[in-house]
Amino acid sequence: MKVELVQLAGRDGDTAYNLERTLQTIAACAPDTELVVFPETQLTGFPTADNIADIAEPLDGSSVRAVQQAARERNVAVVVGVAENDAGTFYNTTLLITPEGIALRYRKTHLWASDRGVFTPGDRYATALWKGIRVGILICFDIEFPESARALGQLGAELILVTNGNMDPYGPTHRTAIMARAMENQAYAVMVNRVGEGDGGLVFAGGSAVVDPFGQLLCEAGRDECRQIVELDLERLKAARSDYRYLDERRLQLPGERIEHADGRRELLIP
């Protein structure tokens, strides 16, 4: 599976600018790319409590529809973040959009300091089947909690996609965390972070990375805008799980209601 990591500098609150760059990037992806991954809240940037009602969009809004159209035209799947407005409740949301539409929606469950008072935390973890691979999504601060990735592992995730908005001085924290989360769940992990400056004096740390199911870094970006293309060897999933499987060996299981959907999605509700 060929994946493109798109590490960009965004503009907080400037959806038109962010959307234009997103669509340009999708249009320019390699012909055989199957998955394009962007940073956290790529479409809207990070809102504040004062402006979120003006910035956040419903998932059937114009920005998400435009990304859906671009995914259909290039026959590629896109992982992209947005400040979501669900009937007046706001979520930090990442979507897996395939040429057929929205295949997976995840609302950030662990809110960072600047998220609190702006977003409502999500209430579930979810995976979906895409091209025969079970895919799950996490967002930024989530990966600092082993239970988040373990919830996806418990749902059978083989590929963990992380949209990131991690800032200085926490780049090394996420480098360590994403390697551990991949190894613990014997799954691929793809993490794409933002770069450049944001509102409030933030400087985003970059460091987008792909980690294999053994916890080994396959690629790692610097601090500048870039596009990296990585081929995931899915046979390594089998190799990593051939001698032992952490999910089978563990003595504790995460609580929560598990829901199986007819379309192949699985959810674990947070108790």
Short mmCIF file of N, CA and C in Angstrom, two decimals, residues 127-129 134 259-267:
data_model
loop_
_atom_site.label_atom_id
_atom_site.label_comp_id
_atom_site.label_asym_id
_atom_site.label_seq_id
_atom_site.Cartn_x
_atom_site.Cartn_y
_atom_site.Cartn_z
N THR A 127 -12.94 1.66 13.94
CA THR A 127 -12.13 1.18 12.83
C THR A 127 -13.05 0.88 11.66
N ALA A 128 -12.45 0.82 10.47
CA ALA A 128 -13.19 0.45 9.26
C ALA A 128 -12.28 -0.38 8.38
N LEU A 129 -12.88 -1.19 7.54
CA LEU A 129 -12.12 -1.94 6.56
C LEU A 129 -11.96 -1.09 5.31
N ARG A 134 -7.76 -3.27 8.16
CA ARG A 134 -8.56 -2.61 9.19
C ARG A 134 -7.81 -1.38 9.69
N ILE A 259 -19.47 -2.47 19.15
CA ILE A 259 -20.54 -2.48 18.16
C ILE A 259 -19.97 -2.88 16.82
N GLU A 260 -20.57 -3.87 16.20
CA GLU A 260 -20.19 -4.32 14.85
C GLU A 260 -21.24 -3.82 13.87
N HIS A 261 -20.80 -3.10 12.84
CA HIS A 261 -21.71 -2.57 11.84
C HIS A 261 -21.69 -3.44 10.59
N ALA A 262 -22.77 -3.42 9.87
CA ALA A 262 -22.90 -4.26 8.68
C ALA A 262 -21.89 -3.90 7.60
N ASP A 263 -21.41 -2.64 7.58
CA ASP A 263 -20.45 -2.21 6.56
C ASP A 263 -19.01 -2.52 6.94
N GLY A 264 -18.81 -3.23 8.06
CA GLY A 264 -17.45 -3.59 8.48
C GLY A 264 -16.85 -2.69 9.52
N ARG A 265 -17.50 -1.57 9.84
CA ARG A 265 -16.98 -0.71 10.89
C ARG A 265 -17.15 -1.37 12.26
N ARG A 266 -16.20 -1.11 13.13
CA ARG A 266 -16.28 -1.54 14.52
C ARG A 266 -16.07 -0.36 15.43
N GLU A 267 -16.83 -0.30 16.51
CA GLU A 267 -16.71 0.78 17.46
C GLU A 267 -16.60 0.23 18.87
#
